[in-house]
C-alpha positions as a printed Julia matrix, in Angstrom:
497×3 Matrix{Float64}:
 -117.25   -0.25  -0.57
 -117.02   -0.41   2.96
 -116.0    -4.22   3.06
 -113.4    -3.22   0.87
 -112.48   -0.23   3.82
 -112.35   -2.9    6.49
 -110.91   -4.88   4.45
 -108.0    -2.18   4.16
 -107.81   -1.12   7.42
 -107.55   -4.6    8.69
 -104.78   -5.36   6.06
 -102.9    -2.14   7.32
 -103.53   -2.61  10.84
 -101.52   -5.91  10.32
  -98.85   -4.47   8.88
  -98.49   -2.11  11.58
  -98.03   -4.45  13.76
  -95.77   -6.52  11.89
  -93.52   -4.08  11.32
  -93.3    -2.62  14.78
  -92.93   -6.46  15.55
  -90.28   -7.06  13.24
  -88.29   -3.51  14.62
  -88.12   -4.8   18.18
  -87.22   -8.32  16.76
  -84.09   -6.32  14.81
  -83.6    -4.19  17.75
  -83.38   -7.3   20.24
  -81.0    -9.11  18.1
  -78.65   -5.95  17.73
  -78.64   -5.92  21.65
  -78.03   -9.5   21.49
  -75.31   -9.45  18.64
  -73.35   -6.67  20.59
  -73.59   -8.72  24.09
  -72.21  -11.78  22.87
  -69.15   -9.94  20.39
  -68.73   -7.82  23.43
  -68.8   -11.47  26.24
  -66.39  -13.25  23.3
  -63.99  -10.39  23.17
  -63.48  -10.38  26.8
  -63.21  -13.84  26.84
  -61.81  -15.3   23.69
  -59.42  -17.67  25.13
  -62.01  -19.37  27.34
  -64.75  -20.06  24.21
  -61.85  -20.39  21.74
  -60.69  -23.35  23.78
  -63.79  -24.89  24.4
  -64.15  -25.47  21.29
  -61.41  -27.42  20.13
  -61.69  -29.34  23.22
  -64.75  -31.5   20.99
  -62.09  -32.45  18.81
  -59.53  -34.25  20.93
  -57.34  -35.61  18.47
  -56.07  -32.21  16.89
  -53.35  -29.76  18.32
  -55.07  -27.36  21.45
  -54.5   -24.47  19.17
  -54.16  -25.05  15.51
  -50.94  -23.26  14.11
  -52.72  -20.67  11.93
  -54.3   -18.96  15.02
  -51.26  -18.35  16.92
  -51.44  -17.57  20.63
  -54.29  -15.29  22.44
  -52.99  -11.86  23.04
  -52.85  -10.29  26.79
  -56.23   -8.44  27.63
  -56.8    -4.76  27.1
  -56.72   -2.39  29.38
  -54.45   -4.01  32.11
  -51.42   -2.64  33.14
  -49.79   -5.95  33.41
  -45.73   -4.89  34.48
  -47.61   -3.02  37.73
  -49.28   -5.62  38.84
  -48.16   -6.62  42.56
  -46.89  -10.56  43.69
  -50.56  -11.17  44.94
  -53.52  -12.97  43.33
  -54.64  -10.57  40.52
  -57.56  -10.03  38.4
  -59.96  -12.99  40.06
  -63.04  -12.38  38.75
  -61.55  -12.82  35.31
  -59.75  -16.58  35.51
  -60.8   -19.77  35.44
  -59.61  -22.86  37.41
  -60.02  -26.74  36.78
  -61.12  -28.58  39.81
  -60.91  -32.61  39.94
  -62.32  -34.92  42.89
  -61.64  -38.75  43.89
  -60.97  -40.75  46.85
  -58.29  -41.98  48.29
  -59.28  -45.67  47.32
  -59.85  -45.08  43.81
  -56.89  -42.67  43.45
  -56.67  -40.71  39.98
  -57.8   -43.03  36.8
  -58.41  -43.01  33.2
  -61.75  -41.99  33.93
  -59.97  -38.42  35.1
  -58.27  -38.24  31.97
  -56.72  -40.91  29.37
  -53.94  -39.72  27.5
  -54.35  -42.31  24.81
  -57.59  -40.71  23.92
  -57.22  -37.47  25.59
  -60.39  -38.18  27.36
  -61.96  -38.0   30.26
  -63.59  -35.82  33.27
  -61.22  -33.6   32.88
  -61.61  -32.48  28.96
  -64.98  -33.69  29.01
  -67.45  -31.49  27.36
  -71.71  -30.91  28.15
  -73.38  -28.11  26.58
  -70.08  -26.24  24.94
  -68.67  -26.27  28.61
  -65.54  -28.14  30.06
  -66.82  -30.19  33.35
  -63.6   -29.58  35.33
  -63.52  -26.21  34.18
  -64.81  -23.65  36.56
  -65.39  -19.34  36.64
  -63.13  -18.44  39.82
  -65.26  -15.3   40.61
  -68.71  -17.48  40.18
  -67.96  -20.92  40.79
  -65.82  -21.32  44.43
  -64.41  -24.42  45.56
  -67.19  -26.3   48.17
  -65.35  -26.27  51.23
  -67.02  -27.22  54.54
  -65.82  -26.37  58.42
  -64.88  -29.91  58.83
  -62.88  -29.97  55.81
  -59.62  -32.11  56.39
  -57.23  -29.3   54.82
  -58.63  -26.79  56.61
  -58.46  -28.47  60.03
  -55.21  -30.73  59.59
  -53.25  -28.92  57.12
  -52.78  -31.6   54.32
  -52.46  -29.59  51.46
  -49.78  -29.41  49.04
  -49.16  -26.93  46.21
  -46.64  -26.25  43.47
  -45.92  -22.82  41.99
  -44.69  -22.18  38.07
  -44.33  -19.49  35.33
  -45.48  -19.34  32.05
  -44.59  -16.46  29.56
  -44.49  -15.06  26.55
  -41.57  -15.4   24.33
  -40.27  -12.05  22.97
  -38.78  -14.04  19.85
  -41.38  -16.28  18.76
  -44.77  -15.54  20.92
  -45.26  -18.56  22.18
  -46.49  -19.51  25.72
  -44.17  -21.37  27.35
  -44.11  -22.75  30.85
  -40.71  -23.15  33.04
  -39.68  -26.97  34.07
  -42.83  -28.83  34.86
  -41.67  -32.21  34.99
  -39.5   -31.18  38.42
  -42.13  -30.1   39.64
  -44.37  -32.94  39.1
  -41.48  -34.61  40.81
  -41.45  -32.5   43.77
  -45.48  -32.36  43.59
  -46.05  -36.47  43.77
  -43.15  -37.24  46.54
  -45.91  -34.42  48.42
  -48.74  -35.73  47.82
  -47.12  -39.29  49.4
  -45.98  -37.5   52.36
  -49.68  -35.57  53.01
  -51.26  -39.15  52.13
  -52.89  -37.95  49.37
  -52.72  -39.84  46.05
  -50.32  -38.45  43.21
  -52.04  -37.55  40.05
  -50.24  -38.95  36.81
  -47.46  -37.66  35.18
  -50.07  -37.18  32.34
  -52.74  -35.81  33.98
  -51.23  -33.36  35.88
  -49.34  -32.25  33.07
  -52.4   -31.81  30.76
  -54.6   -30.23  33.84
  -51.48  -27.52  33.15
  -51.9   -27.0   29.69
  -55.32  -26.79  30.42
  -55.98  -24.22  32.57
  -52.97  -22.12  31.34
  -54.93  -22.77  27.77
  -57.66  -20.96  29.35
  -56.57  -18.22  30.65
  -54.4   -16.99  28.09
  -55.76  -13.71  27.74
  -54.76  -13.36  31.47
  -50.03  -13.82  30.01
  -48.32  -11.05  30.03
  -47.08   -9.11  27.29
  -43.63  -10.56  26.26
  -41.0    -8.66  27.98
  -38.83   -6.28  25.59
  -35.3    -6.52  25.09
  -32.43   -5.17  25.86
  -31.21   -3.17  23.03
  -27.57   -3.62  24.07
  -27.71   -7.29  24.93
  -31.12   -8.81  23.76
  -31.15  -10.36  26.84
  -35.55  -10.02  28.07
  -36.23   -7.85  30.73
  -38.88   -7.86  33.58
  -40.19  -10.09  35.21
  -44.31  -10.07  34.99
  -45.7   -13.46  33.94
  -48.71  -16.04  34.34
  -48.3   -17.85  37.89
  -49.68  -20.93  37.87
  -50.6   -22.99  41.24
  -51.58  -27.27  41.15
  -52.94  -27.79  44.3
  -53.85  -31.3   46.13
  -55.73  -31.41  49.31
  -57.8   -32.76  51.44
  -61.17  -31.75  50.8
  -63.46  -34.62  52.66
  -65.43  -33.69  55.94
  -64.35  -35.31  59.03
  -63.02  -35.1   62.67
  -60.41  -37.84  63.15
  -56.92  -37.43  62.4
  -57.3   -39.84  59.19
  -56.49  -39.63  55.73
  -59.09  -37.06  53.72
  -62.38  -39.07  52.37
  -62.07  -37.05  49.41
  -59.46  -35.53  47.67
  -59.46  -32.89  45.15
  -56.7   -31.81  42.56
  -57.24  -28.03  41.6
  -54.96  -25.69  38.73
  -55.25  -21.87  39.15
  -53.32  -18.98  37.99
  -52.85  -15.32  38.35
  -51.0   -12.81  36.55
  -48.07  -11.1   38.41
  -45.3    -9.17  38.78
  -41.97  -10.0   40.7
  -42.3   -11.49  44.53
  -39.29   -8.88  46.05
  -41.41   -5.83  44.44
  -39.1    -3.6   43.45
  -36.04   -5.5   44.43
  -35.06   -6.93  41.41
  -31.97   -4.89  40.9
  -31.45   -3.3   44.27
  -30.29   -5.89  47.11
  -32.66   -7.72  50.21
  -31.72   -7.04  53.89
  -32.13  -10.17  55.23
  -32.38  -11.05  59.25
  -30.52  -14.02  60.64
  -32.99  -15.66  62.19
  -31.82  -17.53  65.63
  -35.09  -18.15  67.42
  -37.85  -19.24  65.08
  -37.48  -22.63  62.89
  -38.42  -22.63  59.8
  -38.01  -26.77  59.61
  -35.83  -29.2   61.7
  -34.64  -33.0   60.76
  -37.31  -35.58  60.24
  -39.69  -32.88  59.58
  -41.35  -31.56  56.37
  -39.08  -28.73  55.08
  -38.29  -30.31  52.15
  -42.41  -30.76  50.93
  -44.24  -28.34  49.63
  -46.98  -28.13  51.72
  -48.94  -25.09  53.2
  -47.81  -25.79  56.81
  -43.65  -24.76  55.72
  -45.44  -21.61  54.73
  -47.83  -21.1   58.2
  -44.95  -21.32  60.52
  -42.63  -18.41  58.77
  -45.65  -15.64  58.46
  -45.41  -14.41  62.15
  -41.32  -14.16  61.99
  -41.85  -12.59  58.89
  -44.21   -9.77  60.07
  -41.53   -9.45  62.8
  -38.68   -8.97  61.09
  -40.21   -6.51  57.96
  -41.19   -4.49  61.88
  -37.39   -4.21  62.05
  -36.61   -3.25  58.4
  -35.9    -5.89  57.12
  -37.54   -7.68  53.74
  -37.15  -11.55  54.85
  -35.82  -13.85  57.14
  -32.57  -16.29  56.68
  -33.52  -19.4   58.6
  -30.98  -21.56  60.29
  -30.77  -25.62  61.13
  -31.45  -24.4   64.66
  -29.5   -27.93  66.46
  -26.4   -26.3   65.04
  -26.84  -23.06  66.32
  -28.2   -24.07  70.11
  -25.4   -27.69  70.14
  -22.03  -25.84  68.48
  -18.74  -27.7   68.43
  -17.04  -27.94  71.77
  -13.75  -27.87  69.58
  -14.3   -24.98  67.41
  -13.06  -21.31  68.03
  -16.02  -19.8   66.25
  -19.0   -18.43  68.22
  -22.45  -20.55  67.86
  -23.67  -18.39  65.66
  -20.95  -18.71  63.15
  -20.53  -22.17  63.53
  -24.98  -22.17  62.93
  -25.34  -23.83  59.48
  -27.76  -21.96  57.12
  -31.24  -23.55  55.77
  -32.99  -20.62  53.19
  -35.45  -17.88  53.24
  -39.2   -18.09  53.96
  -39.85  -19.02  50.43
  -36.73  -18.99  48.64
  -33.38  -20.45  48.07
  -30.06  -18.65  48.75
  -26.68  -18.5   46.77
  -23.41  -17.72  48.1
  -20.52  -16.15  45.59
  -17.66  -16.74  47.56
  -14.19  -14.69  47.33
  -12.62  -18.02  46.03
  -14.47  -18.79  42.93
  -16.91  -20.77  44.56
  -21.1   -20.62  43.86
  -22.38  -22.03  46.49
  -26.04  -23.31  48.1
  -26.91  -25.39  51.32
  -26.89  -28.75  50.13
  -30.51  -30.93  50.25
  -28.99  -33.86  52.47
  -30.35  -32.98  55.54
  -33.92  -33.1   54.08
  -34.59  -29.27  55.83
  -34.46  -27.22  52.65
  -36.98  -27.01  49.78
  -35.72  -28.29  45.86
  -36.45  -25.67  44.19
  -37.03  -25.57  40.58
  -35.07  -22.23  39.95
  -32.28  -23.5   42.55
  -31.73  -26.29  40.41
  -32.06  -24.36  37.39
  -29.16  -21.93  38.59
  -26.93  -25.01  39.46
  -27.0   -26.54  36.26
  -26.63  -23.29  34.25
  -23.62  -22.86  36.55
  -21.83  -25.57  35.64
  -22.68  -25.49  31.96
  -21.82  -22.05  31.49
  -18.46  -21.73  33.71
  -16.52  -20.23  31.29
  -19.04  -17.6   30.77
  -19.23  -16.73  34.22
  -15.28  -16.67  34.75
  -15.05  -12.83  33.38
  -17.6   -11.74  35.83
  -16.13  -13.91  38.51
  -13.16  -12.32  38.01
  -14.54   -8.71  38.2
  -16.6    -9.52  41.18
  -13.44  -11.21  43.58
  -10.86   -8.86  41.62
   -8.58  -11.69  40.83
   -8.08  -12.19  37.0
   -6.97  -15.75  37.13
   -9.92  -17.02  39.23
  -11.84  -20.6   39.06
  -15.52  -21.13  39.33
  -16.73  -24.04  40.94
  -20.04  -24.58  41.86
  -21.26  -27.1   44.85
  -23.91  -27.54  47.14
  -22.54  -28.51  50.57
  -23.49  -27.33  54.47
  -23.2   -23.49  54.24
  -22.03  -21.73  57.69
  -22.76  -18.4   58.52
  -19.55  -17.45  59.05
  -19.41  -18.24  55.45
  -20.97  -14.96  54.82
  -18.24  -13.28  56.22
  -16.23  -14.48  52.85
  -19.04  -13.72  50.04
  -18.7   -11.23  47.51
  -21.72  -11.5   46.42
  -25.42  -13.0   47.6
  -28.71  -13.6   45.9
  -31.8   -15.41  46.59
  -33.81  -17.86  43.86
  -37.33  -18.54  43.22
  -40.03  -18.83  40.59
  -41.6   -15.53  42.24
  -38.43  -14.37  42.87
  -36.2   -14.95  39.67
  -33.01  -14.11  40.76
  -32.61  -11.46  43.56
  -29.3    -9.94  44.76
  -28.98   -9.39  48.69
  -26.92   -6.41  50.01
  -26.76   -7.42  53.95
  -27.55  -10.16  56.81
  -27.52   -9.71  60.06
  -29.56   -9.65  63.8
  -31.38   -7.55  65.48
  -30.75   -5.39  68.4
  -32.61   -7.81  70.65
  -31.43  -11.23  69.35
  -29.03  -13.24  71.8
  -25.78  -12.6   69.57
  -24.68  -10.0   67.16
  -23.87  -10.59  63.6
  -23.59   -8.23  60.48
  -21.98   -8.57  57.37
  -22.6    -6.2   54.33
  -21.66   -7.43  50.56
  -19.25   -5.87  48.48
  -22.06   -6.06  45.29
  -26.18   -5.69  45.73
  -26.78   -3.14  47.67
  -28.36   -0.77  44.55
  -27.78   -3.36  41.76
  -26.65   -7.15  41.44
  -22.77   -7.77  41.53
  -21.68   -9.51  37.98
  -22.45  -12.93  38.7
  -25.65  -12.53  40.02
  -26.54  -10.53  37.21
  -25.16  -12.54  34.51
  -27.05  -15.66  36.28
  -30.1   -13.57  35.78
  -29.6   -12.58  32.35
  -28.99  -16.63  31.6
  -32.27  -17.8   33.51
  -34.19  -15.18  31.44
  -32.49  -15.84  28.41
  -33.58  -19.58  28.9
  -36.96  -19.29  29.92
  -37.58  -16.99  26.79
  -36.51  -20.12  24.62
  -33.28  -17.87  23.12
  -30.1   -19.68  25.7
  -30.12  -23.99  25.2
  -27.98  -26.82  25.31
  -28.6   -30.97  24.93
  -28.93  -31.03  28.97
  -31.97  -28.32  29.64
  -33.85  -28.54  25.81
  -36.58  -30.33  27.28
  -37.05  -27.34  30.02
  -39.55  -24.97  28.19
  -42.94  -26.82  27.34
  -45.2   -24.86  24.67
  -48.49  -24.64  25.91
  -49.91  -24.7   22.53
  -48.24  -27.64  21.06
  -50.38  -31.03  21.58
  -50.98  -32.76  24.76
  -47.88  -35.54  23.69
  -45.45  -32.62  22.44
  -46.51  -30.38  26.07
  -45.76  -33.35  28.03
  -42.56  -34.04  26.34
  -41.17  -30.5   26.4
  -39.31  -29.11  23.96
  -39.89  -26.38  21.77
């Protein structure tokens, strides 16, 4: 009888402690359970895309799934023109040397293999947390001491017709990008692989697009302007002293969610200063690359002129201004030929019919994408924009033309209208120009449209660029301009949606 008691208590003493065991084992895997749904939730993009990385050969999203919807609990049409939300974006980060340059080993678009879609332990390799992982940079870093860095800037967003993510003209700028890289002697990535180090990180950070923008009930036309900025960088990123091309290069994608770059401005007009001592570029120089130095030189005229209430700078091709024409009635100033603003383009609508934009000839002025963009809807769409041309000179009968030529400041003195283009920017009407009260000559000229909304051809240019980038306005010239960041690497790289 009492072996059979210790027996017992034995027997129940086990079971005690296999239950209790068992509890905390259910317990811990709760925990566990509710950490991870709570880790995927937050990031679903990221693991999503990880895992149809391992098989290469199949679409980056199949069909069924559609595209990631914007994260919870941000407030995405306040956010500011700044770098937003860090902590919660990833970036892709490549490295080579200037021998070797970029090879299949970085990515092979037959296979779509390589470093960059690579995959150890569920993880991309080139794929990095931009709050956890920063990029190694060292004092003696070539970028940081000689300034070869180069950079390109584009928008993706959501379309309010059909969802899908779709990013604005990325073959111009891997144009624009690879004639940098040349002049910063740093070696171009592929067409390929800068295109899929795009889809890539804009793959990734999904979760991190904008709502698409509503509609407007009258026209349909999308409004706002918030959207997924997304920045390929090359630079320099090998230690040394000399004045020599970087040992070590590194290509680098990151994004940030934002909101318009004239904060706002987008329907009341800039007052822009006319600015005749600083240069933004001269002849010979780099003002047509996009490299970080073009950016450096404008900051401290900036901060000068936003001191005298004004919200940006109109730079001139200072020879012009300071070497006039003997011959010429005009003051120097007026005779002063105009370049563009510290990081945008500028449009004239002239009181003849004419849309015009300082021509690219004298290698001074940044190509930029929505420059370009504007140009060519310009001339595709003329008889669209007649009507408003029409209201905006007052002359029924009126021509458009559109040109790009050397662009005066006296000019101004003949515009109905003014607006300034960029991917930050969109399309941004400007109300006045003029000096200061301590510049060396006096000029002022106010607009008879933009001073609290766009005059009619600035905003019908608008409503076209949005109407385009939201897949809804095409033609045989620009269908290849929106790239779906969804469709396979092939289709993304062809655009087209």
């Amino acid at each position: 009888a009492l072996l059979d008691l210790s027996i017992w208590r034995y027997v129940r003493g086990r079971l005690c402690v296999g239950m209790i065991v068992t509890l905390i084992i259910i317990i811990s895997l709760t925990l566990c359970s509710r950490s991870v749904s709570f880790n995927i939730a937050q990031h679903r993009t990221y693991l999503h895309s990880r895992k149809m990385v391992v098989s290469k050969f199949k679409a980056a999203v199949n069909s069924d799934e559609g595209v990631p919807p914007p994260q919870e609990g941000v407030e995405f049409a306040k956010l500011p023109w700044n770098l937003n939300l860090p902590d919660q974006h990833y970036y892709v980060h490549l490295t080579t040397d200037p021998e070797s340059g970029w090879t299949l080993e970085h990515y092979d678009p037959k296979t779509d293999g390589g470093i960059l879609t690579d995959v150890t332990d569920g993880e991309y390799k080139s794929l990095k947390h931009y709050g956890q992982s920063p990029l190694p940079l060292f004092p003696s870093t070539t970028s940081l001491n000689y300034g070869t860095t180069i950079w390109e800037g584009l928008a993706c967003r959501r379309s309010p017709t059909t969802g899908k993510a779709l990013l604005f003209r990325p073959q111009m700028n891997y144009a624009r990008f690879a004639r940098g890289a040349h002049a910063m002697c740093l070696p171009p990535p592929s067409y390929e692989l800068f295109m899929r180090g795009l889809q890539m990180v804009l793959q990734n950070n999904m979760h991190m697009c904008p709502p698409a923008p509503e509609l407007d009930p009258d026209t349909g036309v999308p409004l706002g302007g918030a959207k997924l900025y997304v920045r390929p960088m090359l630079l320099g990123s090998g230690q040394q002293l000399g004045l020599h091309a970087s040992p070590q290069i590194s290509l680098v994608f990151f994004v940030s969610p934002t909101g318009s770059y004239f904060q706002g401005k987008a329907m009341g007009g800039l007052k822009l200063h006319l600015e005749t001592r600083k240069s933004r570029a001269a002849r010979g120089g780099t003002g047509n690359i996009k490299c970080s130095g073009n950016y450096a030189v404008t900051m401290r005229p900036l901060m000068d002129a936003k001191e005298h209430g004004f919200h940006d700078n109109l730079y001139l091709e200072l020879d012009t201004y300071h070497n006039p024409k003997p011959s010429s009635t005009l003051s120097p100033l007026r005779q002063a030929i105009l370049q563009e603003l510290s990081a945008a383009n500028i449009f004239l609508v002239l009181e003849s019919g004419e849309i015009v934009t300082p021509c690219l000839s004298r290698g001074t002025i940044l190509p930029g994408v929505t420059r370009d963009s504007v140009l060519e809807m310009a001339k595709m769409f003329k008889d669209e924009l007649q009507p408003v041309m029409a209201k905006s000179v007052g002359k029924e009968d009126i021509e458009v033309t559109v040109s790009e030529r050397d662009v005066s400041v006296e000019d101004l003195n003949s515009a109905v209208e003014v607006f300034v283009t960029g991917t930050a920017a969109e399309v941004v009407p400007v109300q006045s120009i003029g000096t200061s009260a301590d510049d060396e000559e006096s000029f002022s000229v106010k607009f008879p449209h933009g001073e609290s909304e766009p005059g009619p051809v600035t905003f019908k240019l608008l409503e076209m660029l949005r109407e385009v980038v939201a897949g809804q306005r095409t033609s045989e010239k620009i269908q290849d301009w929106l790239c779906d960041v969804h469709s396979t690497p092939e289709d993304f790289r062809k655009g087209g949606i």
